[in-house]
N, CA, C and O atoms as a DFTB+ gen file, in Angstrom:
712 C
 N C O
     1  1      54.328     137.400     158.369
     2  2      54.994     137.136     157.236
     3  2      55.971     138.126     156.805
     4  3      57.198     138.150     156.708
     5  1      54.961     138.981     156.564
     6  2      56.075     140.507     156.861
     7  2      57.219     140.591     157.180
     8  3      58.357     140.538     156.714
     9  1      56.468     140.795     158.447
    10  2      57.361     141.269     159.794
    11  2      58.966     140.450     159.407
    12  3      60.012     141.092     159.492
    13  1      58.948     138.923     158.969
    14  2      60.520     137.630     159.286
    15  2      60.745     138.417     157.918
    16  3      61.778     139.087     157.929
    17  1      59.797     138.496     156.422
    18  2      61.116     138.925     155.504
    19  2      61.797     140.378     156.056
    20  3      62.982     140.648     156.256
    21  1      60.985     140.929     156.168
    22  2      61.976     142.751     155.782
    23  2      63.233     142.579     156.620
    24  3      64.118     143.402     156.387
    25  1      63.434     141.828     157.385
    26  2      65.328     141.959     158.221
    27  2      65.700     141.221     157.343
    28  3      66.884     141.512     157.176
    29  1      65.318     140.108     156.384
    30  2      66.011     139.369     155.788
    31  2      66.078     140.132     154.961
    32  3      67.235     140.545     154.890
    33  1      64.970     140.907     153.725
    34  2      65.573     141.452     153.210
    35  2      66.154     142.478     153.123
    36  3      66.855     142.552     152.114
    37  1      66.168     143.682     154.040
    38  2      67.385     143.943     154.469
    39  2      68.453     143.830     154.610
    40  3      69.220     144.675     154.148
    41  1      69.080     142.327     155.568
    42  2      69.953     141.756     155.073
    43  2      70.526     142.181     153.888
    44  3      71.347     143.051     153.601
    45  1      69.904     141.370     153.280
    46  2      70.349     141.332     150.868
    47  2      70.922     142.629     150.820
    48  3      72.110     142.654     150.501
    49  1      70.033     144.369     151.203
    50  2      70.049     145.016     150.219
    51  2      71.340     145.975     151.060
    52  3      72.273     146.751     150.848
    53  1      71.025     145.674     151.516
    54  2      72.558     147.135     153.180
    55  2      73.628     146.004     152.577
    56  3      74.128     146.382     151.518
    57  1      73.906     145.201     152.857
    58  2      75.892     144.757     152.003
    59  2      75.998     146.199     151.008
    60  3      76.349     147.377     151.071
    61  1      75.246     144.870     149.761
    62  2      74.936     145.720     148.318
    63  2      75.090     146.560     148.067
    64  3      75.877     146.826     147.159
    65  1      74.284     147.649     148.873
    66  2      74.490     149.530     148.927
    67  2      75.525     149.887     150.010
    68  3      75.882     151.058     150.142
    69  1      76.040     148.857     150.827
    70  2      76.926     149.144     151.151
    71  2      78.392     149.333     150.854
    72  3      79.308     150.127     151.065
    73  1      78.153     148.266     150.296
    74  2      79.999     147.615     149.313
    75  2      79.832     148.445     148.180
    76  3      80.296     147.934     147.161
    77  1      79.213     149.794     147.993
    78  2      79.298     150.589     146.994
    79  2      80.799     151.826     146.756
    80  3      81.431     152.083     147.780
    81  1      81.161     152.359     145.703
    82  2      82.264     152.548     146.350
    83  2      81.605     154.044     146.472
    84  3      81.971     154.529     147.542
    85  1      80.523     155.190     145.540
    86  2      79.587     156.085     146.958
    87  2      79.022     155.754     147.331
    88  3      78.870     154.664     146.777
    89  1      78.100     155.883     148.375
    90  2      76.478     156.256     148.904
    91  2      75.715     156.294     147.100
    92  3      75.985     156.989     146.121
    93  1      74.612     155.097     147.349
    94  2      74.539     156.181     145.345
    95  2      72.665     156.631     146.209
    96  3      71.550     156.151     146.009
    97  1      73.457     158.381     147.698
    98  2      72.470     158.786     148.116
    99  2      71.369     159.820     147.175
   100  3      71.772     160.087     146.043
   101  1      70.261     160.298     147.516
   102  2      69.650     161.265     146.117
   103  2      70.643     162.871     146.234
   104  3      71.259     163.478     145.357
   105  1      70.509     163.075     147.248
   106  2      71.596     164.238     147.391
   107  2      72.245     164.391     146.379
   108  3      72.131     165.178     145.439
   109  1      73.360     163.126     146.741
   110  2      74.649     163.188     146.059
   111  2      74.518     163.021     144.748
   112  3      75.465     163.362     144.038
   113  1      73.028     162.326     143.994
   114  2      72.833     162.447     142.419
   115  2      71.975     164.122     142.291
   116  3      71.320     164.492     141.317
   117  1      72.162     164.715     143.239
   118  2      71.655     165.948     143.118
   119  2      72.831     167.022     142.708
   120  3      72.605     167.954     141.936
   121  1      73.670     166.866     143.105
   122  2      75.031     167.274     143.628
   123  2      76.622     166.411     142.467
   124  3      77.557     165.724     142.880
   125  1      76.306     166.860     141.010
   126  2      77.513     166.036     140.298
   127  2      78.825     166.629     141.262
   128  3      79.647     165.743     141.497
   129  1      79.236     168.305     142.004
   130  2      80.239     168.509     142.185
   131  2      81.011     167.296     143.286
   132  3      82.116     167.448     143.806
   133  1      80.372     166.452     143.410
   134  2      80.514     165.351     144.518
   135  2      79.974     163.974     143.787
   136  3      79.205     163.141     144.267
   137  1      80.632     163.976     142.412
   138  2      80.625     162.317     142.163
   139  2      82.054     162.792     142.014
   140  3      82.783     163.680     141.570
   141  1      81.965     161.062     142.993
   142  2      83.716     160.148     141.720
   143  2      84.145     160.157     140.574
   144  3      85.315     159.882     140.310
   145  1      82.824     160.637     139.273
   146  2      83.079     160.648     138.510
   147  2      83.332     162.476     137.935
   148  3      83.562     162.904     136.803
   149  1      83.199     163.073     139.006
   150  2      83.462     163.945     138.156
   151  2      84.607     164.907     139.349
   152  3      85.050     165.966     139.795
   153  1      84.567     163.912     139.329
   154  2      86.693     164.123     140.922
   155  2      87.698     163.623     139.693
   156  3      88.882     163.853     139.943
   157  1      87.526     163.186     138.820
   158  2      88.551     161.960     137.978
   159  2      89.103     163.293     137.643
   160  3      88.686     164.399     137.988
   161  1      90.810     162.768     136.409
   162  2      91.356     163.266     136.405
   163  2      91.578     163.958     134.331
   164  3      92.587     163.481     133.811
   165  1      90.826     164.816     133.480
   166  2      90.369     165.148     132.059
   167  2      91.772     165.266     131.485
   168  3      92.936     165.451     131.843
   169  1      90.939     165.032     130.260
   170  2      92.057     163.956     129.475
   171  2      91.794     164.521     127.922
   172  3      91.012     163.985     127.137
   173  1      92.637     165.763     127.619
   174  2      93.149     166.837     126.359
   175  2      91.590     165.701     125.586
   176  3      91.385     164.522     125.300
   177  1      90.727     167.250     125.547
   178  2      90.461     167.407     124.931
   179  2      89.668     167.273     123.056
   180  3      89.617     168.266     122.330
   181  1      89.108     165.775     122.577
   182  2      89.987     165.874     121.429
   183  2      88.405     165.976     120.109
   184  3      87.210     166.256     120.206
   185  1      89.313     165.577     119.037
   186  2      88.220     166.875     118.528
   187  2      86.801     166.334     117.696
   188  3      87.116     165.860     116.605
   189  1      85.259     166.295     117.969
   190  2      84.499     165.548     117.253
   191  2      83.734     165.512     118.459
   192  3      82.619     165.353     117.963
   193  1      83.504     165.554     119.966
   194  2      83.009     165.923     121.530
   195  2      82.088     167.034     121.242
   196  3      82.483     168.191     121.095
   197  1      81.061     166.733     121.178
   198  2      79.849     167.720     121.421
   199  2      79.690     168.950     122.380
   200  3      79.797     168.900     123.605
   201  1      79.397     170.141     121.573
   202  2      79.464     171.132     122.530
   203  2      78.537     170.723     124.713
   204  3      77.971     171.676     125.247
   205  1      78.563     170.205     125.003
   206  2      77.769     169.314     125.964
   207  2      78.669     168.893     126.603
   208  3      78.623     169.026     127.825
   209  1      79.520     168.399     126.130
   210  2      80.684     167.552     126.459
   211  2      82.121     167.878     127.915
   212  3      83.157     167.236     128.085
   213  1      81.738     168.759     128.496
   214  2      82.882     169.837     129.386
   215  2      84.567     168.498     129.509
   216  3      85.678     168.716     129.026
   217  1      84.209     167.478     130.149
   218  2      85.731     167.317     130.179
   219  2      85.820     165.222     129.676
   220  3      85.365     164.217     130.221
   221  1      86.167     165.324     129.146
   222  2      86.862     164.140     128.830
   223  2      86.995     162.999     129.415
   224  3      88.129     163.069     129.889
   225  1      86.540     161.930     129.703
   226  2      87.589     160.881     131.113
   227  2      87.913     159.905     130.252
   228  3      88.883     159.391     130.809
   229  1      87.691     159.188     129.037
   230  2      88.755     157.859     129.045
   231  2      88.769     157.888     127.465
   232  3      88.651     159.034     127.031
   233  1      88.865     157.063     126.654
   234  2      89.042     156.665     125.136
   235  2      88.485     155.126     125.761
   236  3      88.519     154.479     126.808
   237  1      87.977     155.032     124.412
   238  2      87.947     153.479     123.696
   239  2      88.048     153.352     123.068
   240  3      87.884     154.232     122.223
   241  1      88.555     151.726     122.651
   242  2      88.616     151.074     122.013
   243  2      88.008     149.910     120.880
   244  3      87.102     149.275     121.420
   245  1      88.195     149.573     119.821
   246  2      87.996     147.822     119.767
   247  2      86.949     148.396     118.142
   248  3      86.063     149.122     117.693
   249  1      87.956     147.371     117.880
   250  2      87.675     147.405     116.224
   251  2      87.553     148.226     115.752
   252  3      88.441     149.023     116.055
   253  1      86.302     148.918     114.487
   254  2      87.150     149.705     113.745
   255  2      86.128     151.070     114.887
   256  3      86.331     152.116     114.270
   257  1      85.337     151.385     115.992
   258  2      84.603     151.851     116.826
   259  2      86.155     152.883     117.380
   260  3      87.366     152.660     117.399
   261  1      85.753     153.411     117.557
   262  2      86.224     154.460     118.940
   263  2      85.783     155.742     119.260
   264  3      85.176     156.576     118.588
   265  1      86.409     155.757     121.001
   266  2      84.683     155.680     121.824
   267  2      85.225     157.244     122.925
   268  3      86.269     157.090     123.560
   269  1      84.594     158.411     123.045
   270  2      85.111     158.909     124.430
   271  2      83.634     159.259     125.441
   272  3      82.633     159.879     125.082
   273  1      83.929     158.600     126.853
   274  2      83.846     158.680     127.448
   275  2      84.062     160.397     128.032
   276  3      85.084     161.046     127.811
   277  1      82.821     160.934     128.829
   278  2      82.867     162.120     129.059
   279  2      81.260     162.476     130.219
   280  3      80.390     161.739     130.683
   281  1      81.481     163.698     130.283
   282  2      80.739     164.498     131.657
   283  2      80.915     165.991     131.490
   284  3      81.696     166.829     131.041
   285  1      80.053     165.890     131.943
   286  2      79.410     167.392     132.558
   287  2      79.210     168.523     133.719
   288  3      79.066     167.807     134.710
   289  1      79.126     169.729     134.125
   290  2      79.116     169.865     135.570
   291  2      77.930     169.456     135.845
   292  3      77.771     168.823     136.889
   293  1      76.650     169.756     134.850
   294  2      75.377     169.884     135.119
   295  2      75.005     168.014     135.527
   296  3      74.173     167.767     136.400
   297  1      75.312     167.529     135.212
   298  2      75.283     165.633     135.546
   299  2      74.578     165.277     134.847
   300  3      73.485     164.844     135.210
   301  1      75.199     165.370     132.752
   302  2      75.331     164.500     131.824
   303  2      76.482     164.113     132.231
   304  3      77.496     164.656     132.670
   305  1      76.029     162.752     131.932
   306  2      77.158     161.444     130.857
   307  2      76.616     161.140     130.157
   308  3      75.518     160.660     129.875
   309  1      78.065     161.660     129.569
   310  2      77.951     160.714     127.920
   311  2      79.296     160.110     127.106
   312  3      80.522     159.999     127.111
   313  1      78.446     159.909     126.631
   314  2      80.357     158.250     125.732
   315  2      79.723     159.434     124.314
   316  3      78.712     160.126     124.434
   317  1      80.580     159.400     123.114
   318  2      81.197     160.132     121.911
   319  2      81.486     159.009     121.278
   320  3      82.559     158.461     121.527
   321  1      80.242     158.232     119.976
   322  2      80.979     157.940     119.388
   323  2      81.418     157.886     117.813
   324  3      82.142     158.882     117.795
   325  1      81.466     157.137     115.870
   326  2      82.383     157.277     115.566
   327  2      80.012     158.231     114.901
   328  3      79.035     157.539     115.189
   329  1      79.787     159.677     114.134
   330  2      78.584     159.923     113.749
   331  2      77.785     159.936     115.157
   332  3      76.571     160.114     115.064
   333  1      78.227     159.800     116.202
   334  2      76.861     160.190     117.000
   335  2      76.970     160.868     118.354
   336  3      78.046     161.462     118.428
   337  1      76.347     160.968     119.282
   338  2      76.880     160.703     121.125
   339  2      75.465     160.804     121.723
   340  3      74.438     161.111     121.119
   341  1      75.601     160.493     123.001
   342  2      74.410     160.286     123.664
   343  2      75.036     160.880     125.292
   344  3      76.155     161.283     125.608
   345  1      73.662     160.704     126.159
   346  2      74.158     161.307     127.121
   347  2      72.447     160.935     127.857
   348  3      71.259     161.047     127.554
   349  1      73.485     160.341     129.207
   350  2      72.094     161.309     130.231
   351  2      72.442     161.880     131.649
   352  3      73.402     162.075     132.394
   353  1      70.767     162.066     131.551
   354  2      70.767     163.300     132.049
   355  2      70.874     162.990     134.605
   356  3      69.934     162.885     135.392
   357  1      72.192     162.974     134.842
   358  2      71.094     161.632     135.937
   359  2      71.049     162.980     136.825
   360  3      71.868     162.811     137.728
   361  1      70.614     163.880     136.915
   362  2      69.951     164.944     138.387
   363  2      68.839     164.857     137.735
   364  3      67.999     165.394     138.457
   365  1      67.938     164.181     135.985
   366  2      66.704     164.304     136.466
   367  2      66.160     162.735     135.947
   368  3      65.022     162.439     135.586
   369  1      68.118     161.299     136.095
   370  2      66.445     160.476     135.888
   371  2      66.234     159.693     137.378
   372  3      67.140     159.663     138.210
   373  1      64.950     159.084     137.589
   374  2      65.075     158.324     139.254
   375  2      66.341     157.146     139.273
   376  3      66.998     156.557     138.415
   377  1      66.296     157.160     140.346
   378  2      66.605     156.185     141.076
   379  2      65.749     154.567     140.937
   380  3      64.654     154.225     141.385
   381  1      66.493     154.010     140.349
   382  2      65.997     152.558     140.235
   383  2      66.697     151.520     141.318
   384  3      67.840     151.880     141.600
   385  1      66.243     150.245     142.026
   386  2      66.300     149.312     142.215
   387  2      68.102     148.938     142.254
   388  3      68.407     149.523     141.214
   389  1      69.906     148.145     142.968
   390  2      70.785     148.622     143.345
   391  2      70.313     147.293     141.621
   392  3      69.141     147.021     141.360
   393  1      71.013     146.966     141.127
   394  2      71.426     146.536     139.434
   395  2      73.108     146.133     139.249
   396  3      74.152     146.675     139.612
   397  1      72.770     144.867     138.474
   398  2      74.311     144.876     138.510
   399  2      74.361     144.050     136.412
   400  3      73.988     143.020     135.851
   401  1      74.826     144.912     136.160
   402  2      74.890     144.471     134.589
   403  2      75.535     143.230     133.605
   404  3      76.745     143.013     133.538
   405  1      74.786     142.671     133.062
   406  2      75.957     140.954     132.375
   407  2      77.000     141.936     131.803
   408  3      76.971     142.908     131.047
   409  1      78.333     140.965     132.790
   410  2      79.529     141.197     132.566
   411  2      80.490     142.177     133.262
   412  3      81.678     142.499     133.222
   413  1      78.768     142.642     134.264
   414  2      80.480     143.835     135.272
   415  2      79.988     142.872     137.338
   416  3      79.001     142.628     138.032
   417  1      81.046     142.759     137.358
   418  2      81.562     143.231     138.706
   419  2      81.272     143.953     140.306
   420  3      81.490     145.160     140.413
   421  1      81.110     143.694     140.708
   422  2      81.244     144.828     142.310
   423  2      79.588     144.760     142.598
   424  3      78.651     144.188     142.040
   425  1      79.740     145.764     143.919
   426  2      78.632     146.474     143.775
   427  2      76.940     146.647     143.138
   428  3      76.831     147.713     142.532
   429  1      76.116     146.123     143.155
   430  2      75.157     146.358     142.535
   431  2      74.526     147.943     142.955
   432  3      74.092     148.288     144.054
   433  1      74.646     148.851     141.557
   434  2      74.103     150.088     142.104
   435  2      73.114     150.061     141.543
   436  3      72.849     149.151     140.757
   437  1      71.735     151.753     141.978
   438  2      71.058     152.550     141.073
   439  2      71.542     152.155     139.507
   440  3      72.666     152.002     139.031
   441  1      70.906     152.109     139.229
   442  2      71.835     153.079     137.984
   443  2      69.970     154.201     137.563
   444  3      68.741     154.180     137.634
   445  1      71.313     155.068     137.100
   446  2      70.365     155.814     136.559
   447  2      70.412     157.111     135.451
   448  3      69.579     157.990     135.227
   449  1      71.505     156.894     134.966
   450  2      71.135     156.682     133.792
   451  2      71.528     155.501     132.809
   452  3      72.030     154.413     133.091
   453  1      71.097     156.108     131.359
   454  2      71.871     155.425     129.705
   455  2      70.796     155.297     128.996
   456  3      69.584     155.454     129.142
   457  1      71.763     154.869     127.935
   458  2      71.674     155.264     126.715
   459  2      71.791     153.452     125.637
   460  3      72.021     152.296     125.993
   461  1      71.499     154.080     124.324
   462  2      72.261     153.112     123.853
   463  2      71.754     153.283     121.640
   464  3      70.758     153.688     121.042
   465  1      73.199     152.671     121.170
   466  2      73.087     153.496     119.961
   467  2      73.795     152.556     118.851
   468  3      74.739     153.197     118.388
   469  1      73.720     151.548     118.374
   470  2      73.474     151.008     117.004
   471  2      74.444     149.441     118.918
   472  3      73.971     149.010     119.969
   473  1      75.628     149.309     118.295
   474  2      76.680     148.357     118.251
   475  2      76.630     148.857     120.956
   476  3      76.580     148.088     121.917
   477  1      76.689     150.533     120.845
   478  2      77.082     150.369     122.058
   479  2      75.606     151.479     122.768
   480  3      74.867     152.364     122.336
   481  1      75.911     150.412     124.620
   482  2      75.009     150.520     125.109
   483  2      76.087     151.632     126.241
   484  3      77.242     151.359     126.567
   485  1      75.639     152.350     126.486
   486  2      75.944     153.147     128.293
   487  2      75.176     152.604     129.480
   488  3      74.383     151.738     129.109
   489  1      75.154     152.773     130.475
   490  2      74.964     153.088     131.510
   491  2      75.533     153.640     132.395
   492  3      76.601     153.054     132.570
   493  1      75.367     154.833     133.380
   494  2      75.525     155.475     134.028
   495  2      75.250     155.810     136.200
   496  3      74.239     155.796     136.902
   497  1      76.070     155.947     136.372
   498  2      76.393     156.228     137.703
   499  2      76.543     157.700     137.923
   500  3      76.312     158.563     137.076
   501  1      77.128     157.978     139.659
   502  2      77.982     158.617     139.413
   503  2      79.169     158.667     139.997
   504  3      79.880     159.556     140.463
   505  1      79.266     156.787     139.789
   506  2      80.477     156.903     140.022
   507  2      80.960     156.061     138.997
   508  3      82.184     155.955     138.925
   509  1      80.418     155.577     138.369
   510  2      80.976     154.527     136.975
   511  2      80.470     154.955     136.279
   512  3      79.614     155.826     136.436
   513  1      80.998     154.268     134.831
   514  2      79.765     154.398     133.321
   515  2      80.368     152.820     132.453
   516  3      81.316     152.443     131.763
   517  1      79.534     152.478     132.843
   518  2      79.545     150.797     132.279
   519  2      79.183     151.003     131.507
   520  3      78.326     151.869     131.334
   521  1      80.045     149.757     130.039
   522  2      80.370     150.708     128.330
   523  2      79.691     149.256     127.611
   524  3      80.164     148.194     128.015
   525  1      78.831     149.217     126.784
   526  2      78.836     147.359     125.996
   527  2      79.205     147.886     124.849
   528  3      78.896     149.055     124.617
   529  1      79.734     147.340     124.167
   530  2      79.896     147.215     122.640
   531  2      80.516     145.876     121.557
   532  3      81.570     145.506     121.039
   533  1      78.680     145.384     121.669
   534  2      77.916     144.450     121.464
   535  2      79.245     144.295     119.497
   536  3      79.351     145.082     118.556
   537  1      80.069     142.619     119.831
   538  2      80.379     142.148     118.329
   539  2      81.126     142.581     117.926
   540  3      81.301     141.984     116.864
   541  1      82.003     143.513     118.043
   542  2      83.617     143.602     118.321
   543  2      84.837     143.854     120.096
   544  3      84.841     144.409     121.195
   545  1      85.851     142.751     118.984
   546  2      86.411     142.185     119.930
   547  2      87.686     142.385     119.276
   548  3      88.648     141.998     119.940
   549  1      88.054     143.109     117.651
   550  2      89.711     142.942     118.107
   551  2      90.675     144.383     118.575
   552  3      90.572     144.547     119.791
   553  1      90.826     144.562     118.463
   554  2      92.907     145.601     119.040
   555  2      92.039     146.185     120.215
   556  3      91.807     147.335     119.842
   557  1      91.364     145.980     121.584
   558  2      91.397     146.933     121.919
   559  2      91.532     148.041     122.320
   560  3      92.549     148.365     121.705
   561  1      91.296     148.775     122.829
   562  2      92.427     149.200     123.805
   563  2      91.357     151.043     124.770
   564  3      90.286     151.557     124.450
   565  1      92.221     151.375     125.751
   566  2      91.886     152.072     126.119
   567  2      92.656     153.265     127.243
   568  3      93.679     152.996     127.873
   569  1      91.996     154.481     127.320
   570  2      93.486     155.404     127.386
   571  2      92.616     156.836     128.829
   572  3      91.688     157.601     128.566
   573  1      93.063     156.765     129.660
   574  2      92.792     157.968     130.171
   575  2      92.006     157.138     131.793
   576  3      92.729     156.629     132.650
   577  1      90.476     157.172     131.905
   578  2      89.951     156.832     133.288
   579  2      89.109     154.813     132.790
   580  3      87.975     154.371     132.611
   581  1      90.115     154.408     132.778
   582  2      89.601     153.427     131.879
   583  2      90.313     151.915     131.695
   584  3      91.422     151.591     131.268
   585  1      88.887     150.937     132.338
   586  2      89.578     149.444     132.512
   587  2      88.686     148.672     130.916
   588  3      87.656     149.122     130.413
   589  1      89.400     147.570     130.473
   590  2      88.179     147.253     129.552
   591  2      89.216     145.695     129.316
   592  3      88.820     144.797     128.574
   593  1      87.015     144.229     129.574
   594  2      87.559     143.277     128.992
   595  2      86.923     142.605     127.779
   596  3      86.028     141.936     128.295
   597  1      86.891     142.479     126.969
   598  2      86.320     140.597     126.496
   599  2      84.910     140.154     126.563
   600  3      84.863     139.000     126.991
   601  1      84.013     140.533     126.358
   602  2      83.355     139.085     127.226
   603  2      82.299     138.491     126.193
   604  3      81.999     139.487     125.535
   605  1      81.796     137.754     125.844
   606  2      80.411     136.939     125.079
   607  2      80.718     137.867     123.955
   608  3      80.265     139.006     124.061
   609  1      81.250     137.639     123.143
   610  2      81.665     138.148     121.921
   611  2      81.588     140.361     121.470
   612  3      81.588     140.900     120.363
   613  1      81.553     140.784     122.387
   614  2      81.421     142.478     122.818
   615  2      82.917     142.225     123.701
   616  3      83.447     141.166     124.035
   617  1      83.271     143.394     123.883
   618  2      83.626     144.780     124.725
   619  2      82.884     145.278     126.383
   620  3      81.865     145.940     126.582
   621  1      83.617     144.813     127.144
   622  2      83.084     145.722     128.415
   623  2      83.943     146.208     128.723
   624  3      84.993     145.610     128.490
   625  1      84.042     147.767     129.525
   626  2      84.550     148.897     129.904
   627  2      84.187     149.639     131.251
   628  3      82.980     149.658     131.491
   629  1      84.941     150.202     132.096
   630  2      84.159     150.767     133.369
   631  2      84.628     152.011     133.053
   632  3      85.491     151.871     132.187
   633  1      84.510     152.896     133.273
   634  2      85.258     154.040     133.540
   635  2      84.799     154.927     134.414
   636  3      83.707     155.453     134.198
   637  1      85.625     155.289     135.676
   638  2      85.623     155.339     137.204
   639  2      87.035     155.861     138.413
   640  3      88.014     156.556     138.145
   641  1      86.738     155.359     139.460
   642  2      88.283     155.987     139.572
   643  2      88.991     153.315     139.739
   644  3      88.688     152.163     139.431
   645  1      89.979     154.216     140.451
   646  2      90.824     153.000     140.219
   647  2      89.919     151.428     140.718
   648  3      89.880     150.335     140.153
   649  1      88.975     152.133     142.579
   650  2      88.043     151.201     143.102
   651  2      86.663     150.896     141.971
   652  3      85.842     150.017     142.232
   653  1      86.601     151.428     141.190
   654  2      85.206     151.466     140.886
   655  2      85.870     150.479     139.529
   656  3      84.899     150.076     138.888
   657  1      86.831     150.108     139.068
   658  2      87.003     149.659     138.166
   659  2      87.121     148.651     138.112
   660  3      86.367     147.915     137.476
   661  1      88.272     148.216     138.870
   662  2      88.340     147.249     140.129
   663  2      87.617     146.362     140.656
   664  3      88.140     145.258     140.807
   665  1      86.008     146.581     141.160
   666  2      85.283     146.210     141.673
   667  2      84.003     146.172     140.776
   668  3      82.864     146.019     141.216
   669  1      84.404     146.360     139.213
   670  2      83.354     146.288     138.073
   671  2      84.052     146.068     137.033
   672  3      83.565     146.370     135.944
   673  1      85.407     145.470     137.107
   674  2      85.880     144.292     136.345
   675  2      87.369     144.741     136.930
   676  3      88.192     145.657     136.933
   677  1      87.017     143.050     137.555
   678  2      87.975     142.693     138.522
   679  2      89.365     141.739     137.491
   680  3      90.531     141.798     137.879
   681  1      89.193     141.380     136.924
   682  2      89.543     140.425     135.519
   683  2      89.686     141.391     134.237
   684  3      89.721     140.825     133.144
   685  1      89.772     142.819     134.271
   686  2      90.281     144.196     133.444
   687  2      92.168     143.389     132.254
   688  3      93.374     143.485     132.485
   689  1      91.459     142.792     131.242
   690  2      93.019     142.607     131.320
   691  2      92.869     143.575     129.614
   692  3      92.976     142.886     128.599
   693  1      92.644     145.029     129.460
   694  2      92.567     145.645     128.705
   695  2      92.851     147.287     129.482
   696  3      91.904     148.071     129.535
   697  1      93.851     147.573     129.896
   698  2      94.134     148.356     130.619
   699  2      95.189     149.840     129.930
   700  3      96.120     149.558     129.176
   701  1      94.974     150.991     130.202
   702  2      95.646     152.037     129.244
   703  2      96.885     151.864     129.667
   704  3      97.384     151.510     130.735
   705  1      97.488     152.333     128.124
   706  2      99.161     152.235     128.562
   707  2     100.004     153.269     129.460
   708  3      99.491     154.268     129.965
   709  1     101.300     152.931     129.595
   710  2     101.973     153.658     129.967
   711  2     101.749     153.374     131.333
   712  3     102.348     154.008     132.202
């Protein structure tokens, strides 16, 4: 029975893993310089970023909440908001099974880091940052390497390469101006 199921399981998992914009293999996780996030264009550093935030990648605003997504070459993926900052160390996280967060499309990727602050949740992988803001929908805007859309009474945003943004939020209605 197990032998019969194993090929079926491999058939289901391999396309999902192969469809990712970058393979989520352990060596890539240990080398932040190889991450697609590390290759994104940097934004000017806004005031209020924590010291460990080396490169700002995107700004996201919805309602009264202004967020800055950032990374650090040591392997930190972070998000800073009004009066708080959170981050996940992707090099020290254990790879989980491939998952797909609610409201996001595209390939399932192993989520290797996550954090939450009040209404804001951050999920990080080496290829993208998935951000959820609960209960805020007014006047959404993004700049930098992000897109967003209103979803179930909140805002979903993706920070990543153009391919990762299209994969995760193909119907994004909030895109960078210009």
